[in-house]
mmCIF file of N, CA, C and O and ligand atoms in Angstrom:
data_model
loop_
_atom_site.group_PDB
_atom_site.id
_atom_site.type_symbol
_atom_site.label_atom_id
_atom_site.label_comp_id
_atom_site.label_asym_id
_atom_site.label_seq_id
_atom_site.Cartn_x
_atom_site.Cartn_y
_atom_site.Cartn_z
ATOM 1 N N UNK Q 1 124.142 -230.583 12.012
ATOM 2 C CA UNK Q 1 124.226 -231.893 12.701
ATOM 3 C C UNK Q 1 124.563 -232.663 12.316
ATOM 4 O O UNK Q 1 125.255 -233.162 11.268
ATOM 5 N N UNK Q 2 124.453 -233.567 13.282
ATOM 6 C CA UNK Q 2 125.011 -234.961 13.707
ATOM 7 C C UNK Q 2 123.938 -236.139 13.907
ATOM 8 O O UNK Q 2 123.211 -236.055 14.648
ATOM 9 N N UNK Q 3 123.743 -237.368 13.088
ATOM 10 C CA UNK Q 3 123.345 -238.399 12.727
ATOM 11 C C UNK Q 3 123.624 -239.241 14.004
ATOM 12 O O UNK Q 3 125.055 -239.860 14.152
ATOM 13 N N UNK Q 4 123.122 -240.356 14.367
ATOM 14 C CA UNK Q 4 122.779 -241.562 15.041
ATOM 15 C C UNK Q 4 122.647 -242.563 15.215
ATOM 16 O O UNK Q 4 121.336 -242.397 15.166
ATOM 17 N N UNK Q 5 123.180 -243.237 13.917
ATOM 18 C CA UNK Q 5 121.692 -244.796 13.252
ATOM 19 C C UNK Q 5 123.021 -245.963 13.639
ATOM 20 O O UNK Q 5 123.651 -245.780 13.113
ATOM 21 N N UNK Q 6 122.090 -246.949 13.668
ATOM 22 C CA UNK Q 6 122.779 -248.052 13.547
ATOM 23 C C UNK Q 6 122.895 -248.883 12.483
ATOM 24 O O UNK Q 6 121.712 -249.251 11.576
ATOM 25 N N UNK Q 7 124.135 -248.828 12.213
ATOM 26 C CA UNK Q 7 124.390 -249.294 10.589
ATOM 27 C C UNK Q 7 125.321 -251.142 11.099
ATOM 28 O O UNK Q 7 125.836 -250.840 11.856
ATOM 29 N N UNK Q 8 125.309 -251.187 10.437
ATOM 30 C CA UNK Q 8 126.101 -252.994 9.968
ATOM 31 C C UNK Q 8 127.607 -251.906 9.818
ATOM 32 O O UNK Q 8 127.790 -251.339 9.530
ATOM 33 N N UNK Q 9 128.497 -253.069 10.714
ATOM 34 C CA UNK Q 9 130.104 -252.396 11.284
ATOM 35 C C UNK Q 9 130.215 -252.860 9.751
ATOM 36 O O UNK Q 9 130.596 -254.100 9.226
ATOM 37 N N UNK Q 10 131.562 -252.000 8.653
ATOM 38 C CA UNK Q 10 132.307 -252.603 8.304
ATOM 39 C C UNK Q 10 133.663 -252.689 8.791
ATOM 40 O O UNK Q 10 134.561 -252.023 9.057
ATOM 41 N N UNK Q 11 134.098 -254.304 9.338
ATOM 42 C CA UNK Q 11 134.386 -254.803 10.675
ATOM 43 C C UNK Q 11 136.019 -254.732 9.740
ATOM 44 O O UNK Q 11 136.750 -254.140 10.721
ATOM 45 N N UNK Q 12 136.185 -254.520 8.287
ATOM 46 C CA UNK Q 12 137.196 -254.845 7.607
ATOM 47 C C UNK Q 12 137.691 -254.323 6.474
ATOM 48 O O UNK Q 12 136.472 -254.507 5.942
ATOM 49 N N UNK Q 13 138.651 -253.501 5.870
ATOM 50 C CA UNK Q 13 138.683 -254.160 4.230
ATOM 51 C C UNK Q 13 140.002 -253.941 4.075
ATOM 52 O O UNK Q 13 141.328 -252.918 4.587
ATOM 53 N N UNK Q 14 140.736 -254.891 3.072
ATOM 54 C CA UNK Q 14 141.751 -254.674 2.458
ATOM 55 C C UNK Q 14 142.351 -253.850 1.489
ATOM 56 O O UNK Q 14 143.271 -253.856 1.458
ATOM 57 N N UNK Q 15 141.339 -252.667 1.007
ATOM 58 C CA UNK Q 15 141.358 -251.952 -0.110
ATOM 59 C C UNK Q 15 142.023 -251.106 -0.067
ATOM 60 O O UNK Q 15 141.617 -250.070 0.310
ATOM 61 N N UNK Q 16 143.713 -251.284 0.390
ATOM 62 C CA UNK Q 16 144.797 -250.164 0.951
ATOM 63 C C UNK Q 16 144.902 -248.491 -0.343
ATOM 64 O O UNK Q 16 144.633 -247.510 -0.109
ATOM 65 N N UNK Q 17 144.269 -249.173 -2.061
ATOM 66 C CA UNK Q 17 144.442 -248.348 -2.795
ATOM 67 C C UNK Q 17 142.875 -246.761 -2.491
ATOM 68 O O UNK Q 17 143.357 -246.081 -2.831
ATOM 69 N N UNK Q 18 142.194 -247.393 -1.997
ATOM 70 C CA UNK Q 18 140.812 -246.552 -1.609
ATOM 71 C C UNK Q 18 141.188 -245.197 -0.321
ATOM 72 O O UNK Q 18 142.253 -245.775 0.706
ATOM 73 N N UNK Q 19 140.569 -243.924 -0.872
ATOM 74 C CA UNK Q 19 141.043 -242.457 0.200
ATOM 75 C C UNK Q 19 140.631 -243.183 1.535
ATOM 76 O O UNK Q 19 140.792 -242.372 1.875
ATOM 77 N N UNK Q 20 139.386 -243.872 1.618
ATOM 78 C CA UNK Q 20 139.125 -243.948 3.214
ATOM 79 C C UNK Q 20 139.654 -245.263 3.905
ATOM 80 O O UNK Q 20 139.174 -245.418 5.137
ATOM 81 N N UNK Q 21 140.614 -246.369 3.229
ATOM 82 C CA UNK Q 21 141.350 -247.095 3.811
ATOM 83 C C UNK Q 21 143.069 -246.915 4.723
ATOM 84 O O UNK Q 21 143.333 -245.995 4.253
ATOM 85 N N UNK Q 22 142.550 -247.290 5.648
ATOM 86 C CA UNK Q 22 143.719 -246.775 6.925
ATOM 87 C C UNK Q 22 143.987 -247.992 7.821
ATOM 88 O O UNK Q 22 143.147 -248.239 8.791
ATOM 89 N N UNK Q 23 145.379 -248.434 7.587
ATOM 90 C CA UNK Q 23 145.747 -250.080 8.125
ATOM 91 C C UNK Q 23 144.108 -251.364 8.499
ATOM 92 O O UNK Q 23 143.563 -251.037 9.494
ATOM 93 N N UNK Q 24 143.598 -251.291 7.087
ATOM 94 C CA UNK Q 24 142.940 -252.221 6.726
ATOM 95 C C UNK Q 24 141.529 -252.246 7.422
ATOM 96 O O UNK Q 24 140.661 -252.906 7.410
ATOM 97 N N UNK Q 25 140.923 -251.113 7.397
ATOM 98 C CA UNK Q 25 139.775 -250.416 8.257
ATOM 99 C C UNK Q 25 139.471 -249.423 7.211
ATOM 100 O O UNK Q 25 140.156 -248.505 6.700
ATOM 101 N N UNK Q 26 137.964 -249.249 7.054
ATOM 102 C CA UNK Q 26 137.125 -248.152 6.439
ATOM 103 C C UNK Q 26 136.997 -247.231 7.430
ATOM 104 O O UNK Q 26 136.328 -247.284 8.279
ATOM 105 N N UNK Q 27 137.037 -245.892 6.999
ATOM 106 C CA UNK Q 27 137.102 -244.375 7.684
ATOM 107 C C UNK Q 27 135.934 -243.726 6.828
ATOM 108 O O UNK Q 27 135.331 -242.550 7.377
ATOM 109 N N UNK Q 28 135.246 -244.318 5.980
ATOM 110 C CA UNK Q 28 133.933 -243.362 5.617
ATOM 111 C C UNK Q 28 133.360 -243.416 6.492
ATOM 112 O O UNK Q 28 133.023 -244.180 7.800
ATOM 113 N N UNK Q 29 132.156 -242.497 7.101
ATOM 114 C CA UNK Q 29 131.167 -242.438 7.697
ATOM 115 C C UNK Q 29 129.952 -243.519 7.121
ATOM 116 O O UNK Q 29 129.488 -244.443 8.495
ATOM 117 N N UNK Q 30 129.667 -243.599 6.149
ATOM 118 C CA UNK Q 30 128.821 -244.794 5.592
ATOM 119 C C UNK Q 30 129.214 -245.207 4.032
ATOM 120 O O UNK Q 30 129.792 -244.737 3.305
ATOM 121 N N UNK Q 31 129.346 -246.745 3.527
ATOM 122 C CA UNK Q 31 129.266 -247.397 2.676
ATOM 123 C C UNK Q 31 128.141 -247.752 1.991
ATOM 124 O O UNK Q 31 127.125 -248.033 2.607
ATOM 125 N N UNK Q 32 127.991 -247.186 0.712
ATOM 126 C CA UNK Q 32 127.044 -247.868 -0.088
ATOM 127 C C UNK Q 32 127.722 -249.643 -0.790
ATOM 128 O O UNK Q 32 128.756 -249.167 -1.449
ATOM 129 N N UNK Q 33 127.017 -250.230 -0.994
ATOM 130 C CA UNK Q 33 127.414 -251.491 -1.654
ATOM 131 C C UNK Q 33 125.952 -252.033 -2.663
ATOM 132 O O UNK Q 33 125.003 -251.999 -2.462
ATOM 133 N N UNK Q 34 126.846 -252.109 -3.585
ATOM 134 C CA UNK Q 34 125.930 -252.928 -5.146
ATOM 135 C C UNK Q 34 125.011 -252.066 -6.065
ATOM 136 O O UNK Q 34 125.833 -251.018 -6.118
ATOM 137 N N UNK Q 35 125.493 -252.603 -6.782
ATOM 138 C CA UNK Q 35 124.439 -252.280 -8.479
ATOM 139 C C UNK Q 35 123.338 -252.950 -8.251
ATOM 140 O O UNK Q 35 122.612 -252.811 -9.656
ATOM 141 N N UNK Q 36 122.668 -253.671 -7.557
ATOM 142 C CA UNK Q 36 121.283 -254.601 -7.540
ATOM 143 C C UNK Q 36 121.989 -255.941 -7.790
ATOM 144 O O UNK Q 36 120.933 -257.162 -7.266
ATOM 145 N N UNK Q 37 123.036 -256.387 -8.295
ATOM 146 C CA UNK Q 37 123.426 -257.995 -8.902
ATOM 147 C C UNK Q 37 124.570 -258.273 -7.716
ATOM 148 O O UNK Q 37 124.540 -259.139 -7.028
ATOM 149 N N UNK Q 38 125.415 -257.211 -8.509
ATOM 150 C CA UNK Q 38 127.395 -257.291 -8.147
ATOM 151 C C UNK Q 38 127.586 -256.278 -6.300
ATOM 152 O O UNK Q 38 126.720 -255.382 -6.824
ATOM 153 N N UNK Q 39 128.028 -256.717 -5.608
ATOM 154 C CA UNK Q 39 128.370 -256.839 -4.626
ATOM 155 C C UNK Q 39 129.197 -255.932 -4.232
ATOM 156 O O UNK Q 39 130.160 -255.958 -3.765
ATOM 157 N N UNK Q 40 129.826 -254.874 -5.245
ATOM 158 C CA UNK Q 40 130.848 -254.327 -5.387
ATOM 159 C C UNK Q 40 130.617 -253.143 -4.214
ATOM 160 O O UNK Q 40 129.575 -252.750 -3.724
ATOM 161 N N UNK Q 41 131.735 -252.155 -3.724
ATOM 162 C CA UNK Q 41 131.673 -251.289 -2.873
ATOM 163 C C UNK Q 41 131.600 -249.928 -4.043
ATOM 164 O O UNK Q 41 132.583 -249.588 -4.319
ATOM 165 N N UNK Q 42 130.124 -249.575 -3.768
ATOM 166 C CA UNK Q 42 130.476 -248.450 -4.531
ATOM 167 C C UNK Q 42 130.996 -246.654 -4.385
ATOM 168 O O UNK Q 42 130.872 -245.991 -4.867
ATOM 169 N N UNK Q 43 131.668 -246.879 -3.000
ATOM 170 C CA UNK Q 43 132.377 -245.991 -2.817
ATOM 171 C C UNK Q 43 133.624 -245.702 -2.798
ATOM 172 O O UNK Q 43 134.422 -244.646 -1.937
ATOM 173 N N UNK Q 44 133.706 -246.783 -3.157
ATOM 174 C CA UNK Q 44 135.774 -246.310 -3.477
ATOM 175 C C UNK Q 44 135.987 -245.679 -3.966
ATOM 176 O O UNK Q 44 135.435 -245.097 -4.919
ATOM 177 N N UNK Q 45 137.662 -245.163 -3.550
ATOM 178 C CA UNK Q 45 137.575 -244.004 -3.974
ATOM 179 C C UNK Q 45 139.400 -244.098 -4.280
ATOM 180 O O UNK Q 45 140.084 -243.860 -3.360
ATOM 181 N N UNK Q 46 139.164 -243.690 -5.710
ATOM 182 C CA UNK Q 46 141.049 -244.576 -5.428
ATOM 183 C C UNK Q 46 142.093 -243.463 -5.474
ATOM 184 O O UNK Q 46 141.351 -242.344 -6.412
ATOM 185 N N UNK Q 47 142.621 -243.211 -4.462
ATOM 186 C CA UNK Q 47 143.680 -241.862 -4.095
ATOM 187 C C UNK Q 47 144.710 -242.479 -3.790
ATOM 188 O O UNK Q 47 144.664 -243.050 -2.673
ATOM 189 N N UNK Q 48 145.786 -241.894 -3.727
ATOM 190 C CA UNK Q 48 147.008 -241.802 -3.026
ATOM 191 C C UNK Q 48 146.654 -240.983 -1.502
ATOM 192 O O UNK Q 48 147.529 -241.675 -1.029
ATOM 193 N N UNK Q 49 146.277 -240.431 -1.824
ATOM 194 C CA UNK Q 49 145.925 -239.882 0.032
ATOM 195 C C UNK Q 49 144.834 -240.567 0.558
ATOM 196 O O UNK Q 49 144.281 -241.093 0.177
ATOM 197 N N UNK Q 50 144.529 -239.660 1.805
ATOM 198 C CA UNK Q 50 144.029 -241.084 2.903
ATOM 199 C C UNK Q 50 143.486 -240.252 3.796
ATOM 200 O O UNK Q 50 143.806 -239.224 3.980
ATOM 201 N N UNK Q 51 141.763 -240.575 4.209
ATOM 202 C CA UNK Q 51 141.710 -239.450 4.797
ATOM 203 C C UNK Q 51 142.238 -239.230 6.262
ATOM 204 O O UNK Q 51 142.624 -240.788 6.712
ATOM 205 N N UNK Q 52 142.077 -238.407 6.690
ATOM 206 C CA UNK Q 52 142.836 -237.720 7.625
ATOM 207 C C UNK Q 52 141.995 -238.135 9.321
ATOM 208 O O UNK Q 52 142.223 -238.770 10.337
ATOM 209 N N UNK Q 53 141.029 -239.118 9.338
ATOM 210 C CA UNK Q 53 140.309 -238.492 10.636
ATOM 211 C C UNK Q 53 139.426 -240.209 10.567
ATOM 212 O O UNK Q 53 138.558 -241.088 9.667
ATOM 213 N N UNK Q 54 140.801 -240.876 11.205
ATOM 214 C CA UNK Q 54 140.581 -242.630 11.311
ATOM 215 C C UNK Q 54 139.888 -242.598 12.801
ATOM 216 O O UNK Q 54 139.963 -243.720 13.393
ATOM 217 N N UNK Q 55 138.918 -241.501 13.311
ATOM 218 C CA UNK Q 55 138.057 -241.925 14.878
ATOM 219 C C UNK Q 55 137.229 -243.078 14.690
ATOM 220 O O UNK Q 55 136.729 -243.229 16.024
ATOM 221 N N UNK Q 56 136.586 -242.825 13.404
ATOM 222 C CA UNK Q 56 135.382 -244.407 13.537
ATOM 223 C C UNK Q 56 135.479 -245.004 12.318
ATOM 224 O O UNK Q 56 136.368 -244.950 11.507
ATOM 225 N N UNK Q 57 134.768 -245.778 12.385
ATOM 226 C CA UNK Q 57 135.037 -246.592 11.876
ATOM 227 C C UNK Q 57 133.321 -246.906 10.450
ATOM 228 O O UNK Q 57 132.296 -246.677 11.264
ATOM 229 N N UNK Q 58 133.821 -247.408 9.590
ATOM 230 C CA UNK Q 58 132.396 -246.810 8.755
ATOM 231 C C UNK Q 58 131.187 -247.891 8.909
ATOM 232 O O UNK Q 58 131.483 -248.896 9.526
ATOM 233 N N UNK Q 59 130.343 -247.710 8.372
ATOM 234 C CA UNK Q 59 128.998 -248.072 8.685
ATOM 235 C C UNK Q 59 128.260 -248.566 6.807
ATOM 236 O O UNK Q 59 128.800 -247.779 6.309
ATOM 237 N N UNK Q 60 127.603 -249.670 7.063
ATOM 238 C CA UNK Q 60 126.709 -249.844 5.533
ATOM 239 C C UNK Q 60 125.531 -249.122 5.828
ATOM 240 O O UNK Q 60 124.574 -249.738 6.164
ATOM 241 N N UNK Q 61 125.799 -248.025 4.872
ATOM 242 C CA UNK Q 61 124.211 -247.152 4.762
ATOM 243 C C UNK Q 61 123.790 -247.799 4.301
ATOM 244 O O UNK Q 61 122.328 -247.229 4.678
ATOM 245 N N UNK Q 62 123.496 -248.189 3.028
ATOM 246 C CA UNK Q 62 122.690 -249.171 1.886
ATOM 247 C C UNK Q 62 123.223 -250.300 1.232
ATOM 248 O O UNK Q 62 124.764 -250.148 0.859
ATOM 249 N N UNK Q 63 122.524 -250.775 0.424
ATOM 250 C CA UNK Q 63 123.115 -252.383 -0.352
ATOM 251 C C UNK Q 63 121.890 -252.314 -1.109
ATOM 252 O O UNK Q 63 120.703 -252.669 -1.065
ATOM 253 N N UNK Q 64 122.140 -252.396 -2.329
ATOM 254 C CA UNK Q 64 121.133 -252.567 -3.840
ATOM 255 C C UNK Q 64 121.187 -253.993 -3.855
ATOM 256 O O UNK Q 64 120.683 -254.451 -4.890
ATOM 257 N N UNK Q 65 122.536 -255.027 -3.221
ATOM 258 C CA UNK Q 65 121.531 -255.954 -3.431
ATOM 259 C C UNK Q 65 120.778 -256.906 -2.589
ATOM 260 O O UNK Q 65 121.000 -257.846 -1.716
ATOM 261 N N UNK Q 66 119.781 -257.104 -3.890
ATOM 262 C CA UNK Q 66 118.835 -257.967 -2.935
ATOM 263 C C UNK Q 66 118.778 -259.597 -3.481
ATOM 264 O O UNK Q 66 117.974 -259.919 -2.281
ATOM 265 N N UNK Q 67 119.832 -259.835 -3.868
ATOM 266 C CA UNK Q 67 120.053 -261.108 -4.180
ATOM 267 C C UNK Q 67 120.782 -261.597 -2.807
ATOM 268 O O UNK Q 67 121.511 -263.096 -3.108
ATOM 269 N N UNK Q 68 121.056 -261.007 -2.033
ATOM 270 C CA UNK Q 68 122.100 -261.410 -0.761
ATOM 271 C C UNK Q 68 120.850 -261.866 0.764
ATOM 272 O O UNK Q 68 119.836 -261.488 0.955
ATOM 273 N N UNK Q 69 121.213 -262.819 0.756
ATOM 274 C CA UNK Q 69 120.120 -263.722 2.337
ATOM 275 C C UNK Q 69 120.684 -262.447 2.950
ATOM 276 O O UNK Q 69 119.147 -262.443 4.516
ATOM 277 N N UNK Q 70 121.502 -261.364 3.344
ATOM 278 C CA UNK Q 70 121.330 -260.837 4.935
ATOM 279 C C UNK Q 70 120.081 -259.187 4.490
ATOM 280 O O UNK Q 70 120.502 -258.126 5.042
ATOM 281 N N UNK Q 71 120.036 -259.363 2.796
ATOM 282 C CA UNK Q 71 119.488 -258.202 2.646
ATOM 283 C C UNK Q 71 118.061 -257.855 2.422
ATOM 284 O O UNK Q 71 117.211 -258.637 2.329
ATOM 285 N N UNK Q 72 117.209 -257.306 3.544
ATOM 286 C CA UNK Q 72 115.972 -256.832 3.490
ATOM 287 C C UNK Q 72 115.589 -255.807 2.845
ATOM 288 O O UNK Q 72 116.149 -254.316 4.049
ATOM 289 N N UNK Q 73 114.556 -254.908 2.341
ATOM 290 C CA UNK Q 73 114.618 -253.918 2.294
ATOM 291 C C UNK Q 73 115.541 -253.104 1.577
ATOM 292 O O UNK Q 73 114.935 -252.190 2.242
ATOM 293 N N UNK Q 74 115.978 -253.291 1.341
ATOM 294 C CA UNK Q 74 117.332 -252.588 0.430
ATOM 295 C C UNK Q 74 118.234 -252.105 1.240
ATOM 296 O O UNK Q 74 118.996 -251.273 1.597
ATOM 297 N N UNK Q 75 118.086 -253.192 2.852
ATOM 298 C CA UNK Q 75 119.111 -252.491 3.360
ATOM 299 C C UNK Q 75 119.968 -253.812 4.481
ATOM 300 O O UNK Q 75 119.482 -254.735 3.766
ATOM 301 N N UNK Q 76 121.483 -253.230 4.753
ATOM 302 C CA UNK Q 76 121.909 -255.001 5.191
ATOM 303 C C UNK Q 76 121.793 -255.183 6.232
ATOM 304 O O UNK Q 76 121.775 -254.035 7.382
ATOM 305 N N UNK Q 77 120.964 -256.521 6.608
ATOM 306 C CA UNK Q 77 120.626 -256.771 7.984
ATOM 307 C C UNK Q 77 121.948 -257.556 9.336
ATOM 308 O O UNK Q 77 122.048 -258.042 9.770
ATOM 309 N N UNK Q 78 122.877 -257.885 8.172
ATOM 310 C CA UNK Q 78 123.875 -258.637 9.107
ATOM 311 C C UNK Q 78 124.723 -257.876 9.866
ATOM 312 O O UNK Q 78 124.943 -256.232 9.991
ATOM 313 N N UNK Q 79 125.021 -258.455 11.163
ATOM 314 C CA UNK Q 79 126.207 -257.319 12.812
ATOM 315 C C UNK Q 79 127.179 -256.739 11.811
ATOM 316 O O UNK Q 79 127.625 -255.554 12.339
ATOM 317 N N UNK Q 80 128.593 -256.870 11.294
ATOM 318 C CA UNK Q 80 129.324 -256.772 10.529
ATOM 319 C C UNK Q 80 129.650 -257.451 8.987
ATOM 320 O O UNK Q 80 128.977 -257.974 8.811
ATOM 321 N N UNK Q 81 129.962 -256.483 8.279
ATOM 322 C CA UNK Q 81 130.831 -257.210 6.799
ATOM 323 C C UNK Q 81 132.264 -257.104 6.808
ATOM 324 O O UNK Q 81 133.064 -256.187 7.464
ATOM 325 N N UNK Q 82 133.131 -257.622 6.108
ATOM 326 C CA UNK Q 82 133.954 -257.423 5.435
ATOM 327 C C UNK Q 82 134.043 -257.469 3.943
ATOM 328 O O UNK Q 82 133.422 -257.670 3.332
ATOM 329 N N UNK Q 83 135.106 -255.951 3.598
ATOM 330 C CA UNK Q 83 135.111 -255.716 2.082
ATOM 331 C C UNK Q 83 136.319 -256.213 1.705
ATOM 332 O O UNK Q 83 137.968 -256.179 2.594
ATOM 333 N N UNK Q 84 136.811 -256.500 0.256
ATOM 334 C CA UNK Q 84 138.201 -257.242 -0.300
ATOM 335 C C UNK Q 84 137.973 -257.446 -1.492
ATOM 336 O O UNK Q 84 137.513 -257.075 -2.214
ATOM 337 N N UNK Q 85 139.525 -257.607 -2.188
ATOM 338 C CA UNK Q 85 139.276 -258.258 -3.561
ATOM 339 C C UNK Q 85 138.809 -259.892 -3.350
ATOM 340 O O UNK Q 85 138.739 -260.471 -2.676
ATOM 341 N N UNK Q 86 138.057 -259.625 -4.917
ATOM 342 C CA UNK Q 86 137.199 -261.069 -5.020
ATOM 343 C C UNK Q 86 137.896 -260.834 -6.384
ATOM 344 O O UNK Q 86 137.339 -260.167 -7.134
ATOM 345 N N UNK Q 87 138.875 -261.760 -7.378
ATOM 346 C CA UNK Q 87 139.898 -261.258 -8.200
ATOM 347 C C UNK Q 87 139.600 -260.391 -8.231
ATOM 348 O O UNK Q 87 140.741 -259.360 -7.399
ATOM 349 N N UNK Q 88 139.387 -259.151 -9.661
ATOM 350 C CA UNK Q 88 139.984 -258.007 -9.525
ATOM 351 C C UNK Q 88 138.287 -257.194 -9.233
ATOM 352 O O UNK Q 88 138.888 -255.996 -9.165
ATOM 353 N N UNK Q 89 137.296 -257.689 -8.377
ATOM 354 C CA UNK Q 89 136.106 -256.738 -8.285
ATOM 355 C C UNK Q 89 137.006 -256.441 -6.676
ATOM 356 O O UNK Q 89 136.949 -257.162 -5.881
ATOM 357 N N UNK Q 90 136.655 -255.345 -5.764
ATOM 358 C CA UNK Q 90 135.900 -255.077 -4.679
ATOM 359 C C UNK Q 90 134.793 -255.491 -3.820
ATOM 360 O O UNK Q 90 133.651 -254.421 -4.852
ATOM 361 N N UNK Q 91 134.767 -256.260 -3.364
ATOM 362 C CA UNK Q 91 133.360 -257.024 -3.019
ATOM 363 C C UNK Q 91 133.320 -256.774 -1.594
ATOM 364 O O UNK Q 91 134.511 -256.684 -0.796
ATOM 365 N N UNK Q 92 132.058 -256.815 -1.004
ATOM 366 C CA UNK Q 92 131.479 -257.494 0.017
ATOM 367 C C UNK Q 92 131.994 -258.842 0.333
ATOM 368 O O UNK Q 92 131.377 -259.615 -0.510
ATOM 369 N N UNK Q 93 132.364 -259.320 0.890
ATOM 370 C CA UNK Q 93 132.857 -260.511 1.642
ATOM 371 C C UNK Q 93 131.504 -261.499 2.096
ATOM 372 O O UNK Q 93 132.381 -263.010 2.225
ATOM 373 N N UNK Q 94 130.230 -260.802 2.936
ATOM 374 C CA UNK Q 94 129.879 -261.166 3.555
ATOM 375 C C UNK Q 94 128.236 -261.861 2.911
ATOM 376 O O UNK Q 94 127.860 -262.264 3.150
ATOM 377 N N UNK Q 95 128.368 -261.051 1.772
ATOM 378 C CA UNK Q 95 128.054 -261.334 0.738
ATOM 379 C C UNK Q 95 127.629 -263.145 0.531
ATOM 380 O O UNK Q 95 128.145 -263.746 0.549
ATOM 381 N N UNK Q 96 126.053 -263.402 0.631
ATOM 382 C CA UNK Q 96 125.737 -265.043 -0.157
ATOM 383 C C UNK Q 96 124.513 -264.970 -0.460
ATOM 384 O O UNK Q 96 123.085 -264.308 -0.364
ATOM 385 N N UNK Q 97 124.652 -265.432 -1.508
ATOM 386 C CA UNK Q 97 123.540 -265.752 -2.565
ATOM 387 C C UNK Q 97 122.466 -266.171 -1.882
ATOM 388 O O UNK Q 97 122.558 -267.299 -1.105
ATOM 389 N N UNK Q 98 120.963 -266.111 -2.169
ATOM 390 C CA UNK Q 98 119.791 -266.563 -1.931
ATOM 391 C C UNK Q 98 119.702 -267.839 -2.479
ATOM 392 O O UNK Q 98 120.392 -267.799 -3.473
HETATM 393 S S1 LIG Y 1 134.804 -250.285 2.615
HETATM 394 FE FE1 LIG Y 1 134.779 -249.720 0.189
HETATM 395 S S2 LIG Y 1 135.266 -247.009 0.618
HETATM 396 FE FE2 LIG Y 1 135.342 -248.661 2.200
HETATM 397 S S3 LIG Y 1 137.974 -248.583 2.714
HETATM 398 FE FE3 LIG Y 1 137.116 -250.194 1.609
HETATM 399 S S4 LIG Y 1 136.815 -250.227 -0.772
HETATM 400 FE FE4 LIG Y 1 137.277 -247.736 0.264
HETATM 401 S S1 LIG Y 2 126.401 -258.924 3.367
HETATM 402 FE FE1 LIG Y 2 124.723 -259.009 1.733
HETATM 403 S S2 LIG Y 2 123.040 -257.258 2.396
HETATM 404 FE FE2 LIG Y 2 125.069 -256.712 3.336
HETATM 405 S S3 LIG Y 2 126.229 -255.687 2.726
HETATM 406 FE FE3 LIG Y 2 127.120 -257.710 1.862
HETATM 407 S S4 LIG Y 2 126.125 -257.920 0.355
HETATM 408 FE FE4 LIG Y 2 124.724 -255.951 0.851
#
């Protein structure tokens, strides 16, 4: 069964070391952001291999960062997000603290 769900688009990700990343885009079906405080990408998977299916771009399936202005009821309400490095961390770059 396939579900069609309206999700914020992951419009870009610079973390090439992640298995879901091909050409600066995330090709997971959906990602999860955050651990409640820190807006890290919980879906990151470090692997030298990369996903073969690049026919779709990822959406934000869930976000646990309630301290972000875009978060409502544990979901992201931004139209799109970008992911990349902040120091050594792999973060949602669209995070905006309340
Ligand atoms: S958004 Fe997360 S899961 Fe997707 S490619 Fe980037 S680090 Fe990997
Ligand atoms: S913009 Fe805010 S609410 Fe949306 S995924 Fe990033 S941290 Fe979560």
